[in-house]
Amino acid sequence: MTDGARGDAERQRLQGGDGDAWRRWGPYLSERAWGTVREDYSADGDAWSFFPHDHARSRAYRWNEDGLAGLSDDRQRLCFALALWNGADPILKERAFGLTGPQGNHGEDVKEYWWFVDSTPTHSWMRWRYAYPQRAYPYEDLVEENARRGRHDPEYELLDTGVFDEDRYFDVAVDYAKADADDLCIRITVTNRGPDAATLHLLPTLWFRDTWSWRLGVSAPAITASPAGALMARHEELGTMVLASDGDAEALFCDNATNTERLWGQPGPEYPKDGINDHVVDGAATVNPARAGTKAALHHVIEVPAGGSHEIRLRLSPAEAPDLAADWDRVVAARASEADDFYATLCEGATTDEAHVIRSAMAGMLWSKQYYAYDVRTWLAGDPGRPAPPPERLQGRNHRWQNLDAEAVVSMPDPWEYPWFAAWDLAFHCVTLAHVDPAFAKQQLAMVLGAGWMHPTGQVPAYEWDFGAVNPPVHAWAALHVFRRDGGTDLGWLRQVFERLIVNSTWWVARNDPDGNGTFSGGFLGMDNIGPFDRGAMLPDGVTLEQADATGWMALNCVSMFEIALELVQADPALEDMALMFFDLFALIARATEGSGLWHEDDGFFYDRLVRPDGTGWPVAVRSMSGLVPVFAAVSVPRDRLERLPRLRARVDAFLEEHGNAAEGADVDLFAEAPSTRGILALVDRERLRRIMRVVGGEGEMLSPHGVRAVSAAYRDHPFVLHAGVEDDTEVDYEPAESTTDLFGGNSNWRGPVWLPVNYLLQQALRRYGEAAGTTVLCEYPAGSGRSATFTDLAADLADRLVGLYLPDADGRRAVWGGQARFTTDPAWRDALLFYEYFNGDDGAGLGASHQTGWTGLIANLLLERIRDRSGG
C-alpha cells in the first residue's frame, strides 16, 4: 500500500484494476529530443552537432518527440504540446532552448524557466508552468556570451540578459484533468506580469510521432478538421481522438516530416514539420489548405491586459466522448480536490512548508516520466529502405549492446539535460516514487534488470552515451526499500529481481575484481571528477587502481542481497544458501579491506590505492566521498529472524572465530546479546566510524551547512597534489560550485558540492548504526565542538541540513536560490521550486541540471522520515 490509510479516489485508482488505464496518458513527451544519442546517425558520434536545436523545428525525429507541457499516450503515438509566439521571436517557442555540451562553459545547460507544479501518480491531475518573455528571446546572446566565458566564470543565464526586466513576460499555466482514462480536460491560463497589455499567439498542437516513414508498407495516420473547427486525429490503434477549444482559433495543418529543402537544399514535402512555424511567424503559405496532415495546431491570438489573465479551455478525448463543456468544471474541480486529498494523506503531520516541498518534489518526479525507445541493433544498421548509416558506427558507441531493445515509459534524471535513463539514478528515483506509486517503482526496477535491457553477461546498461560504463550496484539496496515501502508482501516480485541481481552481482565481481581478492575497481563510478585523474583510464607501467568506493559499493550490494535473502528465506528455506553466499562475499571484502591498505590508520579514512605489479603501492590520500562509500554498507536486521537460521549462525560464528583479527575493522554483530533487538552487518566498525566522522563532521572539512561535501573544504587553500609518477602531477582542489575541469564533459562537479544520493545513503547508514548501537557509542559532533552525539543524532542532523536546502529560513529565504534575487524576493517565483543536480558546498545554491528532481527528489524521503520520527511512527 501507499503511505496513509484514507481511501481517496487517487489511491483507489492505484490499488484497483484501472490504474494502468489511467496511466495511459501522461507527461511522456521529453523536454528535448534533439542532440541525443538515439537521433545521432553520424560516423563520429557527435550527437550535439548531428541534430542541433536549429534542426528541431524542421526535422522529424526517429525515436521520440519533445515539446512544452507535453503529453502523449504511453507508446507515444499521439502527442500534445503547447507552442507560443510573442510576435518578436524569430521562431515559435515549441521546445525549451539550451546550450549544447560544447557551447556551455560548464557543459549543456537549459536556458528557460518552467516548473512541474503538480501531478498525481496516474496523471489524473497535472499542472505545469512556464515564464515566456514578451521581448525577443536572446538566442544568439546566450550562445555568444557563454562562449566567451571560461570554466572559472559563472554561467550566463536567461535572467542575466535583461529579457525579464520590468516583469515583461507571460506566466503560462497548463492544467490537465482527466474525466476518464482517455478523456482529458485542459485549461491554459495566461497571465501578463508586465506593465502593458501584450499579445500572445497560443497554439495547442496535436501531432503523430512518425512511425510510418521508417517502416515499409506502413501508412501515415491523419489529422483533419471537424465541421466545428476541432482537430480529429485518426489512428488505427487509438481510434479517433478529438482536440476541441472554447476559444476563437484557426486550425492549421502540416506534416510531421522533415523540411529537406531548408536543411539540405533537397526537394521535400510541400507542408513539412515547420510549416505552421513559417506560416505564423513569416506569413508563408506553408500550411495545408486542404486542412489535413499529421501535425496540426489551433491558433489563438489573445490580448492580455497588464496584470490580467486569459483562460482557454480544451478537451482531448475520444470522438464518442461528451462535448468540450460537458461536466468540464466539475471534472477539473474534482481532480484538483482529489490531488489535494492524496497529498494531504501522504504529508499528514507535515508543516505547510514541508508539505509544499514534498508535493513539489513528487510533481517533478512524476513529470519526469518519459517515453523512451531505443533498439540498438536497428539504430546501428539503419531502417529498411533508408540509406545505411556510416559503417564506422558498427564499431562505435554501444555496438556491444545489440541486445538492448527498449520501449517504455521511464523515469528520467532530468527531462532536458539528461533525457535518457541512467541506471543508478533510476534506483534512487524508485526509492522516492515508491511513496506514491510503488507499482510503477517496482516495474522500473524489474524493467532495467530484465531481458532486452540487461546485457546477457549481467551488466546493467548505464546510460545511452555509454551503456558499457560501470555504475555503482545500488539496485539491490533500492529493491529492498521499494519492497518495504510497498508493504513488504510482494515476495514474488522481490524474488524476480533478486534472481536478476544475482546475475548482475556475478558480472560485477568478475569485471571489477578479476583476481578475486575482494578489492574492487570500476572507473569513475558516477562520481565524474572526484579523483586527481580519470579513474577509468589505463595507467602506465602496469599500475592499477584499487578503489575505496568500488569496494564499498560491492559491500553495500552484498549486505543488501543478504538482507533480501533473509526476507525470501521465510517463504523458501532453500534460499538460506543465498544468504550464506552473500555473507561469504561480504566476509571476503571485509578481510581484503583490512589487508589491502584502503583503510589509512593514521588518517582514519578510506582512500583509493595505486598498486604496482609487484604488489607495493601508495594511497591517493584525498578526503572525499569516495572514502565514505564503505560506510554505506550497513544493514540492521531483527535478531530473532536470524536465530531461525542455524546454518547462517554457524557460518558467522566460524568467521568471527577464525578471522576475527583480519576482520576487526568490520562490524559483524548479528547474534550476540545486546541492548538492541537488531543486529548489524557493516563493513566499517563503530570505532572506525567515529574516526571517519571527525573528517565528515568537521565544518572546515566535509560538513557544510547543507550536507556533506563531496571533497573536503580543506583543499580550498591547500590542494591535494598527487606525485605518483604514473602521469604528470595532478591535483584536487575544493571547488564548491561548478567544475573548472573538462573531465567527463565538465557539466557535473564532484570536487566540493553536496549531492543528495550519496548524502542520503550516508544518512540511512547512520540510522542503521544508531539502531544497533543505541546510546552506547558517542561521537564528538560537529568535530571540535566538544558536544557528544549518538549515530542517531548524527543522522537526524544530516537530514536537517539537507532539507534546509529547500525549507525557508526565519527570513523566508531558501538556500537553494543562492544569490538569485528574483527567486528570493519575487512572490511569483520564490515558492516555485526547482530541484537541482547538486548544491554549492558553501551556501547550498542549486547547480547543474535544474530539473533533476530524479535523485534530488530524495529530499521528500528525508522530510517524510522526519515527519514519521516526529510522530513516533
mmCIF file of N, CA and C in Angstrom, residues 213-268:
data_model
loop_
_atom_site.group_PDB
_atom_site.id
_atom_site.type_symbol
_atom_site.label_atom_id
_atom_site.label_comp_id
_atom_site.label_asym_id
_atom_site.label_seq_id
_atom_site.Cartn_x
_atom_site.Cartn_y
_atom_site.Cartn_z
ATOM 1 N N SER A 213 7.333 6.480 -41.765
ATOM 2 C CA SER A 213 8.348 6.656 -42.807
ATOM 3 C C SER A 213 9.569 5.777 -42.581
ATOM 4 N N TRP A 214 9.721 5.204 -41.375
ATOM 5 C CA TRP A 214 10.863 4.346 -41.071
ATOM 6 C C TRP A 214 10.584 2.881 -41.387
ATOM 7 N N ARG A 215 9.332 2.571 -41.689
ATOM 8 C CA ARG A 215 8.966 1.175 -41.905
ATOM 9 C C ARG A 215 8.264 1.035 -43.249
ATOM 10 N N LEU A 216 8.577 -0.012 -43.965
ATOM 11 C CA LEU A 216 7.986 -0.240 -45.289
ATOM 12 C C LEU A 216 6.536 -0.695 -45.144
ATOM 13 N N GLY A 217 5.697 -0.185 -46.022
ATOM 14 C CA GLY A 217 4.323 -0.655 -46.077
ATOM 15 C C GLY A 217 3.422 -0.151 -44.975
ATOM 16 N N VAL A 218 3.821 0.891 -44.260
ATOM 17 C CA VAL A 218 3.017 1.434 -43.167
ATOM 18 C C VAL A 218 2.452 2.781 -43.609
ATOM 19 N N SER A 219 1.162 2.947 -43.486
ATOM 20 C CA SER A 219 0.511 4.190 -43.891
ATOM 21 C C SER A 219 0.503 5.188 -42.740
ATOM 22 N N ALA A 220 0.560 6.459 -43.102
ATOM 23 C CA ALA A 220 0.527 7.511 -42.091
ATOM 24 C C ALA A 220 -0.899 7.705 -41.602
ATOM 25 N N PRO A 221 -1.078 7.962 -40.308
ATOM 26 C CA PRO A 221 -2.400 8.358 -39.807
ATOM 27 C C PRO A 221 -2.714 9.779 -40.281
ATOM 28 N N ALA A 222 -3.824 10.333 -39.840
ATOM 29 C CA ALA A 222 -4.212 11.647 -40.343
ATOM 30 C C ALA A 222 -4.930 12.458 -39.276
ATOM 31 N N ILE A 223 -4.690 13.764 -39.327
ATOM 32 C CA ILE A 223 -5.440 14.739 -38.533
ATOM 33 C C ILE A 223 -6.189 15.627 -39.510
ATOM 34 N N THR A 224 -7.483 15.790 -39.285
ATOM 35 C CA THR A 224 -8.305 16.637 -40.135
ATOM 36 C C THR A 224 -9.122 17.580 -39.265
ATOM 37 N N ALA A 225 -9.813 18.508 -39.925
ATOM 38 C CA ALA A 225 -10.657 19.457 -39.206
ATOM 39 C C ALA A 225 -12.091 18.961 -39.173
ATOM 40 N N SER A 226 -12.721 19.085 -38.031
ATOM 41 C CA SER A 226 -14.145 18.776 -37.946
ATOM 42 C C SER A 226 -14.944 19.985 -38.432
ATOM 43 N N PRO A 227 -16.229 19.804 -38.736
ATOM 44 C CA PRO A 227 -17.033 20.950 -39.158
ATOM 45 C C PRO A 227 -17.049 22.086 -38.135
ATOM 46 N N ALA A 228 -16.857 21.742 -36.861
ATOM 47 C CA ALA A 228 -16.872 22.766 -35.815
ATOM 48 C C ALA A 228 -15.505 23.396 -35.580
ATOM 49 N N GLY A 229 -14.488 22.957 -36.348
ATOM 50 C CA GLY A 229 -13.163 23.549 -36.213
ATOM 51 C C GLY A 229 -12.256 22.825 -35.241
ATOM 52 N N ALA A 230 -12.692 21.689 -34.711
ATOM 53 C CA ALA A 230 -11.835 20.893 -33.837
ATOM 54 C C ALA A 230 -10.865 20.068 -34.680
ATOM 55 N N LEU A 231 -9.837 19.516 -34.032
ATOM 56 C CA LEU A 231 -8.887 18.640 -34.691
ATOM 57 C C LEU A 231 -9.292 17.192 -34.435
ATOM 58 N N MET A 232 -9.347 16.397 -35.509
ATOM 59 C CA MET A 232 -9.726 14.989 -35.395
ATOM 60 C C MET A 232 -8.548 14.129 -35.830
ATOM 61 N N ALA A 233 -7.958 13.419 -34.863
ATOM 62 C CA ALA A 233 -6.774 12.592 -35.109
ATOM 63 C C ALA A 233 -7.196 11.134 -35.185
ATOM 64 N N ARG A 234 -7.051 10.542 -36.380
ATOM 65 C CA ARG A 234 -7.475 9.156 -36.592
ATOM 66 C C ARG A 234 -6.259 8.246 -36.653
ATOM 67 N N HIS A 235 -6.287 7.202 -35.825
ATOM 68 C CA HIS A 235 -5.174 6.261 -35.736
ATOM 69 C C HIS A 235 -5.750 4.854 -35.624
ATOM 70 N N GLU A 236 -5.132 3.898 -36.316
ATOM 71 C CA GLU A 236 -5.712 2.558 -36.360
ATOM 72 C C GLU A 236 -5.728 1.879 -34.996
ATOM 73 N N GLU A 237 -4.841 2.249 -34.089
ATOM 74 C CA GLU A 237 -4.824 1.645 -32.752
ATOM 75 C C GLU A 237 -5.551 2.495 -31.721
ATOM 76 N N LEU A 238 -5.408 3.798 -31.810
ATOM 77 C CA LEU A 238 -6.015 4.688 -30.819
ATOM 78 C C LEU A 238 -7.465 5.030 -31.152
ATOM 79 N N GLY A 239 -7.869 4.782 -32.376
ATOM 80 C CA GLY A 239 -9.183 5.246 -32.803
ATOM 81 C C GLY A 239 -9.120 6.726 -33.166
ATOM 82 N N THR A 240 -10.216 7.430 -32.985
ATOM 83 C CA THR A 240 -10.261 8.861 -33.285
ATOM 84 C C THR A 240 -10.256 9.661 -31.995
ATOM 85 N N MET A 241 -9.275 10.538 -31.870
ATOM 86 C CA MET A 241 -9.183 11.462 -30.742
ATOM 87 C C MET A 241 -9.452 12.877 -31.262
ATOM 88 N N VAL A 242 -10.209 13.643 -30.493
ATOM 89 C CA VAL A 242 -10.623 14.980 -30.907
ATOM 90 C C VAL A 242 -10.054 16.003 -29.937
ATOM 91 N N LEU A 243 -9.447 17.061 -30.484
ATOM 92 C CA LEU A 243 -8.991 18.200 -29.681
ATOM 93 C C LEU A 243 -9.874 19.393 -30.017
ATOM 94 N N ALA A 244 -10.644 19.854 -29.038
ATOM 95 C CA ALA A 244 -11.552 20.976 -29.226
ATOM 96 C C ALA A 244 -11.184 22.107 -28.278
ATOM 97 N N SER A 245 -11.461 23.337 -28.690
ATOM 98 C CA SER A 245 -11.163 24.522 -27.886
ATOM 99 C C SER A 245 -12.405 25.387 -27.761
ATOM 100 N N ASP A 246 -12.531 26.091 -26.640
ATOM 101 C CA ASP A 246 -13.630 27.043 -26.485
ATOM 102 C C ASP A 246 -13.233 28.439 -26.958
ATOM 103 N N GLY A 247 -11.984 28.595 -27.444
ATOM 104 C CA GLY A 247 -11.503 29.891 -27.884
ATOM 105 C C GLY A 247 -11.716 30.100 -29.376
ATOM 106 N N ASP A 248 -11.455 31.322 -29.794
ATOM 107 C CA ASP A 248 -11.529 31.671 -31.215
ATOM 108 C C ASP A 248 -10.199 31.261 -31.840
ATOM 109 N N ALA A 249 -10.194 30.154 -32.583
ATOM 110 C CA ALA A 249 -8.938 29.597 -33.079
ATOM 111 C C ALA A 249 -9.069 29.178 -34.528
ATOM 112 N N GLU A 250 -7.968 29.293 -35.248
ATOM 113 C CA GLU A 250 -7.874 28.820 -36.617
ATOM 114 C C GLU A 250 -7.076 27.524 -36.625
ATOM 115 N N ALA A 251 -7.623 26.501 -37.279
ATOM 116 C CA ALA A 251 -6.929 25.218 -37.380
ATOM 117 C C ALA A 251 -5.898 25.284 -38.508
ATOM 118 N N LEU A 252 -4.645 24.938 -38.175
ATOM 119 C CA LEU A 252 -3.534 24.952 -39.131
ATOM 120 C C LEU A 252 -2.956 23.541 -39.237
ATOM 121 N N PHE A 253 -2.573 23.143 -40.458
ATOM 122 C CA PHE A 253 -2.141 21.767 -40.689
ATOM 123 C C PHE A 253 -0.840 21.725 -41.493
ATOM 124 N N CYS A 254 0.009 20.774 -41.126
ATOM 125 C CA CYS A 254 1.188 20.429 -41.922
ATOM 126 C C CYS A 254 1.484 18.958 -41.651
ATOM 127 N N ASP A 255 2.663 18.507 -42.028
ATOM 128 C CA ASP A 255 3.029 17.110 -41.779
ATOM 129 C C ASP A 255 4.253 17.028 -40.874
ATOM 130 N N ASN A 256 4.265 16.011 -40.046
ATOM 131 C CA ASN A 256 5.447 15.750 -39.221
ATOM 132 C C ASN A 256 6.486 15.064 -40.103
ATOM 133 N N ALA A 257 7.061 15.861 -41.007
ATOM 134 C CA ALA A 257 8.023 15.362 -41.994
ATOM 135 C C ALA A 257 9.124 16.400 -42.159
ATOM 136 N N THR A 258 10.321 15.942 -42.440
ATOM 137 C CA THR A 258 11.500 16.806 -42.470
ATOM 138 C C THR A 258 11.449 17.790 -43.645
ATOM 139 N N ASN A 259 11.780 19.044 -43.351
ATOM 140 C CA ASN A 259 11.925 20.073 -44.384
ATOM 141 C C ASN A 259 13.323 19.935 -44.989
ATOM 142 N N THR A 260 13.463 19.029 -45.914
ATOM 143 C CA THR A 260 14.771 18.756 -46.524
ATOM 144 C C THR A 260 15.270 19.942 -47.345
ATOM 145 N N GLU A 261 14.348 20.739 -47.869
ATOM 146 C CA GLU A 261 14.773 21.902 -48.648
ATOM 147 C C GLU A 261 15.466 22.923 -47.752
ATOM 148 N N ARG A 262 14.903 23.190 -46.576
ATOM 149 C CA ARG A 262 15.541 24.155 -45.667
ATOM 150 C C ARG A 262 16.880 23.644 -45.149
ATOM 151 N N LEU A 263 16.940 22.367 -44.784
ATOM 152 C CA LEU A 263 18.128 21.842 -44.113
ATOM 153 C C LEU A 263 19.253 21.502 -45.079
ATOM 154 N N TRP A 264 18.899 20.932 -46.228
ATOM 155 C CA TRP A 264 19.948 20.406 -47.114
ATOM 156 C C TRP A 264 19.777 20.809 -48.583
ATOM 157 N N GLY A 265 18.792 21.677 -48.856
ATOM 158 C CA GLY A 265 18.599 22.134 -50.223
ATOM 159 C C GLY A 265 18.088 21.075 -51.161
ATOM 160 N N GLN A 266 17.366 20.076 -50.608
ATOM 161 C CA GLN A 266 16.840 18.995 -51.430
ATOM 162 C C GLN A 266 15.313 19.043 -51.444
ATOM 163 N N PRO A 267 14.697 18.671 -52.551
ATOM 164 C CA PRO A 267 13.231 18.684 -52.610
ATOM 165 C C PRO A 267 12.639 17.836 -51.489
ATOM 166 N N GLY A 268 11.498 18.283 -50.965
ATOM 167 C CA GLY A 268 10.879 17.562 -49.864
ATOM 168 C C GLY A 268 9.386 17.760 -49.837
#
